[in-house]
CSV table of C-alpha atoms in Angstrom, one decimal:
chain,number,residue,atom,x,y,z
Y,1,UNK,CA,-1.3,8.2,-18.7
Y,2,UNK,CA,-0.2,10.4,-15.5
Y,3,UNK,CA,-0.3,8.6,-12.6
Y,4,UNK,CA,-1.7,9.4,-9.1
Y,5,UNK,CA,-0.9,12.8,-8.1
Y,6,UNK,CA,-1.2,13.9,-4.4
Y,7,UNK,CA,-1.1,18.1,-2.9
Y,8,UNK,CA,0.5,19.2,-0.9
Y,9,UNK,CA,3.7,17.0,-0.7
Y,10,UNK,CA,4.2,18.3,2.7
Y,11,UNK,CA,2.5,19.9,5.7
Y,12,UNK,CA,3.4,21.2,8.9
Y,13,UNK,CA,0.5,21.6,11.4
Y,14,UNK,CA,-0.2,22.5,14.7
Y,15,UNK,CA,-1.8,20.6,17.3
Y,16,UNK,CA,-5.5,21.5,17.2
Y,17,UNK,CA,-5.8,22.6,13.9
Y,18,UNK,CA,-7.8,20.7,10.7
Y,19,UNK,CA,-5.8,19.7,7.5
Y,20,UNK,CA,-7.3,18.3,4.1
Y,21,UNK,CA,-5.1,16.4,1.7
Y,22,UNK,CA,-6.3,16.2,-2.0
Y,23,UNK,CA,-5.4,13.7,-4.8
Y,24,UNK,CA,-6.4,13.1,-8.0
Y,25,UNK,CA,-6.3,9.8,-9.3
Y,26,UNK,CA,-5.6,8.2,-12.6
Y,27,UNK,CA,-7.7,8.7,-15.5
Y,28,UNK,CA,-10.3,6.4,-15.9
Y,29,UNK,CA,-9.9,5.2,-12.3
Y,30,UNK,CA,-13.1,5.3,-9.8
Y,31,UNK,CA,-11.9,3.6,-6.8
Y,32,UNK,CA,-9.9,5.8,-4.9
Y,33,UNK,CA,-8.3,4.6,-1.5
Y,34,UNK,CA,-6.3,6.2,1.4
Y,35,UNK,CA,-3.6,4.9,3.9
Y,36,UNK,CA,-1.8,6.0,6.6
Y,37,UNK,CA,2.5,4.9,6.6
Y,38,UNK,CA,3.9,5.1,9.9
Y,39,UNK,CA,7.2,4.0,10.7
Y,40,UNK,CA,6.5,0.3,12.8
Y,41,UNK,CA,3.1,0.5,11.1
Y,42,UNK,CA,3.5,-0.1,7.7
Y,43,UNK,CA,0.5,1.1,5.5
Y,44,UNK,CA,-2.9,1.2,7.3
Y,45,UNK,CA,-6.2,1.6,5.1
Y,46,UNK,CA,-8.1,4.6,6.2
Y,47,UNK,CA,-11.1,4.2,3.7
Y,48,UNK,CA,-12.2,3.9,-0.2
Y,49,UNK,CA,-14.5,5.8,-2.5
Y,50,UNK,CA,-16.2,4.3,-5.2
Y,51,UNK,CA,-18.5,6.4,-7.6
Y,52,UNK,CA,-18.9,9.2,-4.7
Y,53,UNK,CA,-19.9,6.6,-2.4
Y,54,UNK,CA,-17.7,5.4,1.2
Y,55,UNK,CA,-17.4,1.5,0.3
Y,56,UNK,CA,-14.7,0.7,3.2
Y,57,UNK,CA,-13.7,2.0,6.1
Y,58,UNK,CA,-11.0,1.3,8.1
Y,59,UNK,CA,-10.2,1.0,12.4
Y,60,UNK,CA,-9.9,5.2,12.5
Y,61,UNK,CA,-11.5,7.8,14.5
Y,62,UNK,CA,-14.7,9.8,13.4
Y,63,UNK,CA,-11.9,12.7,12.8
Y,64,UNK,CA,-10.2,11.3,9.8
Y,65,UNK,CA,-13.0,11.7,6.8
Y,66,UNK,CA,-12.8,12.0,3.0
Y,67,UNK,CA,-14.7,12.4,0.1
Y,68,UNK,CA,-14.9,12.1,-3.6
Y,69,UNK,CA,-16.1,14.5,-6.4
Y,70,UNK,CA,-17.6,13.3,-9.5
Y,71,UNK,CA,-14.4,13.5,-11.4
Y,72,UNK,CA,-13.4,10.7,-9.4
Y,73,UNK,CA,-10.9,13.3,-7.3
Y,74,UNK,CA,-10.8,13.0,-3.6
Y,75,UNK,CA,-9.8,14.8,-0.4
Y,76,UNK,CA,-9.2,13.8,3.3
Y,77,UNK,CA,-10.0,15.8,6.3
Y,78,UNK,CA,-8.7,15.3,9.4
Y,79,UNK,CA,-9.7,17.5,12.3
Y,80,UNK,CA,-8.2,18.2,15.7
Y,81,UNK,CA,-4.8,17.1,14.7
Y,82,UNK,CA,-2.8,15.2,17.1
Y,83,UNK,CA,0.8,14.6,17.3
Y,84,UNK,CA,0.3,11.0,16.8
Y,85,UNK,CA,-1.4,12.1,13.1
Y,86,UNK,CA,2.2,12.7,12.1
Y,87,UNK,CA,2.5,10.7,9.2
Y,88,UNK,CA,2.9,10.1,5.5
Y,89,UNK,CA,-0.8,10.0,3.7
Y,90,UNK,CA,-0.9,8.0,0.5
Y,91,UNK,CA,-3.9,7.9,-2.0
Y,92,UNK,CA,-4.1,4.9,-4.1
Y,93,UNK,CA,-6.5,4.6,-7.3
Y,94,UNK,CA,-8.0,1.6,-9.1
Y,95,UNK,CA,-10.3,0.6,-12.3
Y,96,UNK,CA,-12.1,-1.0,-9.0
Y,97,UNK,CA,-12.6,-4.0,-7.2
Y,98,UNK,CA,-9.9,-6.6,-8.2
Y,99,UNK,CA,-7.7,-4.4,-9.4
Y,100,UNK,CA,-4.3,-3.5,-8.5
Y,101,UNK,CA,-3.8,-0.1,-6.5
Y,102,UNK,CA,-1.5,2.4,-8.3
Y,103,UNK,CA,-0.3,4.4,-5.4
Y,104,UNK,CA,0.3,8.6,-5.3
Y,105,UNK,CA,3.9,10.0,-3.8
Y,106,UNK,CA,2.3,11.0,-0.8
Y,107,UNK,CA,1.6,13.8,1.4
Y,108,UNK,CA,3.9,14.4,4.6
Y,109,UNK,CA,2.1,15.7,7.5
Y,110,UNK,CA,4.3,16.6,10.5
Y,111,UNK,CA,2.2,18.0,13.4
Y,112,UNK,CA,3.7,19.9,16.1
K,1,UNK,CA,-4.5,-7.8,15.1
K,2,UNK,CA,-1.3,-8.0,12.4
K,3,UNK,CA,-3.5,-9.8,9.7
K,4,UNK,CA,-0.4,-9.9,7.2
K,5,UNK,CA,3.1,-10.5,8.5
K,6,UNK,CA,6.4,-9.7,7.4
K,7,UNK,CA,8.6,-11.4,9.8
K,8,UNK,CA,11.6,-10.0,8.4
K,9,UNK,CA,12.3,-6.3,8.6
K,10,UNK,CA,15.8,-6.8,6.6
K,11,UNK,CA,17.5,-8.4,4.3
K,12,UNK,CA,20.5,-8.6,2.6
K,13,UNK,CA,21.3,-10.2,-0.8
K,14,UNK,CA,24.4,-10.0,-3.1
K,15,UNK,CA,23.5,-8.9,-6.9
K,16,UNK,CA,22.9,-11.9,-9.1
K,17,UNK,CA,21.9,-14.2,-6.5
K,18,UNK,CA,18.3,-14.9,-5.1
K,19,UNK,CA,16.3,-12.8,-2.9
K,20,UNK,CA,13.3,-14.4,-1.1
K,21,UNK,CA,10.4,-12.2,1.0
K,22,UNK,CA,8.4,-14.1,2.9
K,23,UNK,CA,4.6,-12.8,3.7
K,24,UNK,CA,2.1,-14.9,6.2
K,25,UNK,CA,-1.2,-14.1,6.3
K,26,UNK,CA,-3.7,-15.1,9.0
K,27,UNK,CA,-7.5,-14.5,7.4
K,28,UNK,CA,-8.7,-17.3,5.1
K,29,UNK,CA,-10.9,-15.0,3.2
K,30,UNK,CA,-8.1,-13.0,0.9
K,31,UNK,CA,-8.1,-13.9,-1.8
K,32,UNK,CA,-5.9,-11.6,-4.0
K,33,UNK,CA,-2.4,-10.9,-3.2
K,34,UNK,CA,0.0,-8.1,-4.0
K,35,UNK,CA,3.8,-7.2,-3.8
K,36,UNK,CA,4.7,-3.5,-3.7
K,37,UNK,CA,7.9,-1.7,-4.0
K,38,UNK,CA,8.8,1.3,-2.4
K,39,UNK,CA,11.6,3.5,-2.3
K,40,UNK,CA,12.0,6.2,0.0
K,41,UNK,CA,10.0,9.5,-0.6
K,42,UNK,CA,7.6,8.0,-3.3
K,43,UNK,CA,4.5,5.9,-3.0
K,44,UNK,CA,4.7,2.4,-3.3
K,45,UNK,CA,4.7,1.0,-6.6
K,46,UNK,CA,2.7,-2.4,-8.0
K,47,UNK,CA,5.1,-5.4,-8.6
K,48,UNK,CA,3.2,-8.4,-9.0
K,49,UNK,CA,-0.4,-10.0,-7.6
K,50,UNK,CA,-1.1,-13.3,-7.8
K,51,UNK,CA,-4.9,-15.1,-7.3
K,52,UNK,CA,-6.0,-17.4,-4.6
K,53,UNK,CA,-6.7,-19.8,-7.4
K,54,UNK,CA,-3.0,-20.1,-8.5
K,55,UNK,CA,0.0,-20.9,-6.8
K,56,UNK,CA,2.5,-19.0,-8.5
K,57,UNK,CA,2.9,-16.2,-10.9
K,58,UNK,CA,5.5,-15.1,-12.8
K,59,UNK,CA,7.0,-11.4,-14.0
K,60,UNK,CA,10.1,-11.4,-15.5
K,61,UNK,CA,12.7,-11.4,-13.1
K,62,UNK,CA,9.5,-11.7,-10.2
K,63,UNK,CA,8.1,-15.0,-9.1
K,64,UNK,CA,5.3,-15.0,-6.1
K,65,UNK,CA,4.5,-18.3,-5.2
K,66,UNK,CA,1.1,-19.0,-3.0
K,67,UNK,CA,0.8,-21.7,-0.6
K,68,UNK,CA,-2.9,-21.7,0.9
K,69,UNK,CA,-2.7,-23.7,3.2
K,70,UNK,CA,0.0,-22.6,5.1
K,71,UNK,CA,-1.1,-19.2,4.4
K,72,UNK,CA,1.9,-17.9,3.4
K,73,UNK,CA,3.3,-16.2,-0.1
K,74,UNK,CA,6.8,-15.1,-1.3
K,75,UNK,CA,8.6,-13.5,-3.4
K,76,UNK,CA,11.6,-14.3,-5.8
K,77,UNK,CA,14.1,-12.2,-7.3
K,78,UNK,CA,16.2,-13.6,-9.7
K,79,UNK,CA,19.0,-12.3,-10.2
K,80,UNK,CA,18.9,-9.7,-7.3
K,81,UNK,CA,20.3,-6.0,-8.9
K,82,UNK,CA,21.7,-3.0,-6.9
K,83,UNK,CA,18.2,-1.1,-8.0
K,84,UNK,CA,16.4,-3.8,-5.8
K,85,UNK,CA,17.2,-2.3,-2.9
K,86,UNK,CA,13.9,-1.1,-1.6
K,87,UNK,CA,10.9,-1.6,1.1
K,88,UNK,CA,8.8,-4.7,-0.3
K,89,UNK,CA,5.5,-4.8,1.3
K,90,UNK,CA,3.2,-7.5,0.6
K,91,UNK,CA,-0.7,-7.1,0.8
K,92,UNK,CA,-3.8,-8.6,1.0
K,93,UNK,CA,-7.7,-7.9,0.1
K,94,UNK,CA,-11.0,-10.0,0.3
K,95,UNK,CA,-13.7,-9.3,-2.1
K,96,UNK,CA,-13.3,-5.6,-1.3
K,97,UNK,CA,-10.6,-2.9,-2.4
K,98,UNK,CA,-9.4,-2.9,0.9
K,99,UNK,CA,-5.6,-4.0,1.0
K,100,UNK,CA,-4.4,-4.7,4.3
K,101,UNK,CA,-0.6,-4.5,4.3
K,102,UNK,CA,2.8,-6.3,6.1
K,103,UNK,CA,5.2,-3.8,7.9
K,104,UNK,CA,7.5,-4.4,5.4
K,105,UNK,CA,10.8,-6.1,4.7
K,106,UNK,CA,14.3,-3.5,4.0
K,107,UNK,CA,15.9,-5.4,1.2
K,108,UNK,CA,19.9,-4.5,0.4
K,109,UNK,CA,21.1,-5.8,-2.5
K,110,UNK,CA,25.1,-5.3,-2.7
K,111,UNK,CA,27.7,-5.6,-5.2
């Protein structure tokens, strides 16, 4: 089976601007997730899609959103980028709850 | 709020001996816990899980062992290789798909 596949592998962005961030998860998978890596950070959960539907959210502002298509592929918008968004974005999918997460290689977003 | 701790940001191990990661957790409601892997420039990749109703697991050359109530899980690898070296991050979820992740721990593994 592929495995998790994340575009683009890296951005550059301005301060201001809007980005989205697409991955398409493993076959067969529903539950897609997001996170966040940030050096002194580790890994922070941005939200999951189940079937379409939000199911979790994480402790991120109304300017990080996502969704999920029916093929179970997803994207994540953030809006008004700020230097602080600078970070490396990692999808992760799932068979669902209870599952292990089969993480993506990640997007790199550098905002200047 | 760090809900899952990895005290150690380093560590160094000679190959063929043991390498131990050490994960404490503060919220009494996960219930399912994961090691990752990750080298630099990739995602992180599945290792091992383990259940709240066990106490330790066992993969090969990967051992987690679970102790409730101290909260706290770790990892063994026996015999440590050079292709060990990596970020191990342990995680945690309740009843939802939400894994909430330590901060890592660098582990060298040298000849």
């Amino acid at each position: 089976k592929a495995g998790v596949t994340q575009t683009p592998r890296y951005l550059i962005k301005t301060r201001g601007q809007q980005v989205t961030l697409s991955c398409s998860p493993i076959s067969g998978h529903r539950s897609v997730s997001w996170y966040q890596q940030t050096p002194g950070q580790g890994l922070q959960f941005l939200f999951e899609y189940f079937s379409e539907t939000q199911r979790n959210k994480g402790n991120f502002p109304g300017r990080f959103s996502g969704r999920q298509f029916s093929n179970s592929r997803s994207e994540m918008n953030v809006s008004t980028l700020e230097l602080g968004d600078s970070a490396l974005y990692l999808c992760a999918s799932s068979p669902g709850t209870g599952y292990e997460q089969y993480f993506g290689p990640g997007t790199r977003l550098t905002v200047t | 709020d760090q809900q899952v701790k990895q005290n150690s940001p380093s560590l160094s191990v000679q190959e063929g001996r043991i390498s131990i990661l050490n994960c404490d957790y503060t919220n009494s409601m996960f219930d399912y816990f994961l090691w990752y892997k990750k080298y630099p420039a990739e995602g992180p990749t599945f290792l091992i899980s383990i259940s709240s109703i066990k106490d330790k697991n066992e993969d090969g050359r990967f051992t987690v062992f679970l102790n409730k109530s101290a909260k706290h899980l770790s990892l063994h690898i026996v015999p440590s290789q050079p292709g060990d070296s990596a970020v191990y991050f342990c995680a945690a979820s309740d009843l939802t798909d939400k894994l909430i992740f330590g901060t890592g721990t660098r582990l060298q593994v040298f000849p």
